[in-house]
Tab-separated table of C-alpha atoms in Angstrom:
chain	number	residue	atom	x	y	z
A	1	GLN	CA	94.409	131.252	83.753
A	2	LEU	CA	92.269	133.973	82.255
A	3	GLN	CA	89.106	132.511	80.736
A	4	LEU	CA	87.662	134.346	77.753
A	5	VAL	CA	84.216	134.134	76.151
A	6	GLU	CA	83.411	135.844	72.855
A	7	SER	CA	79.905	136.838	71.787
A	8	GLY	CA	78.047	139.224	69.503
A	9	GLY	CA	78.623	137.642	66.123
A	10	GLY	CA	75.894	137.114	63.558
A	11	VAL	CA	74.834	137.493	59.955
A	12	VAL	CA	74.717	141.005	58.517
A	13	GLN	CA	74.476	142.599	55.114
A	14	PRO	CA	77.432	144.488	53.637
A	15	GLY	CA	77.650	147.891	55.263
A	16	GLY	CA	76.162	146.598	58.485
A	17	SER	CA	77.562	146.642	62.017
A	18	LEU	CA	78.108	144.263	64.906
A	19	ARG	CA	79.418	144.742	68.417
A	20	LEU	CA	81.614	141.867	69.505
A	21	SER	CA	82.270	141.279	73.177
A	22	CYS	CA	85.078	139.456	74.960
A	23	ALA	CA	84.276	138.648	78.577
A	24	ALA	CA	87.027	137.706	81.012
A	25	SER	CA	86.569	135.730	84.202
A	26	ASP	CA	89.716	136.573	86.125
A	27	LEU	CA	90.288	139.374	88.607
A	28	THR	CA	93.704	139.971	87.030
A	29	PHE	CA	92.028	141.209	83.821
A	30	ASP	CA	93.663	144.625	84.129
A	31	GLN	CA	97.114	143.021	83.829
A	32	TYR	CA	96.419	141.746	80.303
A	33	TYR	CA	96.389	143.325	76.913
A	34	ILE	CA	93.678	141.904	74.679
A	35	VAL	CA	93.897	140.968	71.020
A	36	TRP	CA	91.087	140.286	68.580
A	37	PHE	CA	92.065	138.063	65.688
A	38	ARG	CA	90.037	136.232	63.072
A	39	GLN	CA	90.239	133.165	60.905
A	40	ALA	CA	88.362	132.743	57.665
A	41	PRO	CA	87.923	129.308	56.060
A	42	GLY	CA	91.118	128.187	54.381
A	43	LYS	CA	93.072	131.212	55.579
A	44	ASP	CA	95.638	131.899	58.281
A	45	HIS	CA	94.847	133.766	61.451
A	46	GLU	CA	94.773	137.537	60.980
A	47	GLY	CA	95.331	139.942	63.848
A	48	VAL	CA	92.569	142.548	63.747
A	49	SER	CA	93.020	144.832	66.738
A	50	CYS	CA	94.552	145.046	70.194
A	51	ILE	CA	94.223	147.216	73.269
A	52	SER	CA	96.828	147.657	75.980
A	53	SER	CA	96.245	146.736	79.619
A	54	ASP	CA	95.971	150.413	80.574
A	55	GLY	CA	93.566	151.061	77.685
A	56	ARG	CA	95.704	153.872	76.302
A	57	THR	CA	97.028	152.118	73.218
A	58	ALA	CA	95.114	150.474	70.412
A	59	TYR	CA	96.267	149.124	67.073
A	60	TYR	CA	94.334	148.032	64.025
A	61	ALA	CA	95.146	145.966	60.967
A	62	ASP	CA	95.144	148.042	57.793
A	63	SER	CA	92.226	145.970	56.536
A	64	VAL	CA	89.932	147.261	59.308
A	65	LYS	CA	91.402	150.664	60.135
A	66	GLY	CA	88.719	153.340	60.168
A	67	ARG	CA	85.917	150.764	60.373
A	68	PHE	CA	86.567	148.891	63.636
A	69	THR	CA	86.980	150.334	67.133
A	70	ILE	CA	88.280	148.474	70.180
A	71	SER	CA	87.562	149.463	73.775
A	72	ARG	CA	87.755	147.946	77.252
A	73	ASP	CA	85.604	148.198	80.359
A	74	SER	CA	87.640	147.233	83.409
A	75	ALA	CA	84.638	147.269	85.744
A	76	ARG	CA	82.846	144.689	83.608
A	77	LYS	CA	86.069	142.906	82.596
A	78	ARG	CA	85.097	143.138	78.964
A	79	VAL	CA	86.681	144.210	75.719
A	80	TYR	CA	84.482	145.288	72.831
A	81	LEU	CA	85.098	145.387	69.103
A	82	GLU	CA	82.721	147.678	67.253
A	83	THR	CA	82.668	146.572	63.636
A	84	ASN	CA	81.163	148.995	61.118
A	85	SER	CA	80.887	149.161	57.330
A	86	LEU	CA	81.299	145.406	57.230
A	87	LYS	CA	82.447	143.777	54.021
A	88	PRO	CA	82.107	140.175	52.803
A	89	GLU	CA	85.846	139.743	53.340
A	90	ASP	CA	85.293	140.380	57.072
A	91	THR	CA	83.506	137.026	57.265
A	92	ALA	CA	85.408	134.855	59.747
A	93	VAL	CA	85.384	133.407	63.232
A	94	TYR	CA	86.543	136.145	65.594
A	95	TYR	CA	88.557	135.244	68.682
A	96	CYS	CA	89.919	137.223	71.569
A	97	THR	CA	93.077	136.332	73.396
A	98	ALA	CA	95.032	137.844	76.257
A	99	ASP	CA	98.676	138.241	77.130
A	100	ARG	CA	100.805	140.162	79.595
A	101	ASN	CA	103.637	142.601	79.099
A	102	PRO	CA	105.508	144.638	81.727
A	103	ILE	CA	104.745	147.806	79.741
A	104	PRO	CA	101.108	148.797	80.457
A	105	SER	CA	100.819	150.684	77.154
A	106	PHE	CA	101.986	147.736	75.051
A	107	CYS	CA	99.948	145.585	72.734
A	108	THR	CA	100.505	143.804	69.449
A	109	ILE	CA	98.200	142.218	66.901
A	110	PHE	CA	100.861	139.791	65.737
A	111	PRO	CA	101.121	136.124	66.763
A	112	PRO	CA	101.785	133.944	68.597
A	113	TYR	CA	98.349	134.009	70.160
A	114	GLY	CA	97.801	132.493	73.553
A	115	HIS	CA	94.715	131.109	75.196
A	116	ARG	CA	91.541	131.957	73.326
A	117	GLY	CA	87.818	131.536	73.713
A	118	GLN	CA	85.518	129.510	71.453
A	119	GLY	CA	85.143	132.341	68.981
A	120	THR	CA	82.120	134.062	67.511
A	121	GLN	CA	81.097	133.749	63.865
A	122	VAL	CA	80.680	136.895	61.773
A	123	THR	CA	79.089	136.422	58.358
A	124	VAL	CA	78.705	139.347	55.966
A	125	SER	CA	76.484	138.467	53.062
A	126	SER	CA	73.715	139.943	50.980
C-alpha cells in the first residue's frame, strides 16, 4: 500500500505562502492520482486540489482557485501544493491521499478519500 507523508505546514500571516509536500514511498507512485484535502476544527473534510497520475490534469476547489497550485515530481515521488495569498479560513490540517483510476488523466477532489498520511497543520493568523 502506498505510504504518504505530508510536510511543510506552519504558521503564517494572512497573505503569506507555504509549500506543502506529500512524499510517497511506493514505486507504483505513477499509477496514482493524488488529492489534497483539509479539515478544519468542527468542519467536514474539504477537497482542495487533485492531480492526475499522468500530471496533465489538475482541479481546484473554488475556495482556493487562483491561489493554490498543485504539481508532481515523479522522480522524487512527491506532490506539492503551493499555497499563496493565504487567508484565515485556510487554517486546517492538510492531508494527501492517493487512488487509482484506469484513465491516466483522471482525478477528483471529491470523497471518499482513501489512505492518508498524518497530515500537516496550516495556521493562518495575524
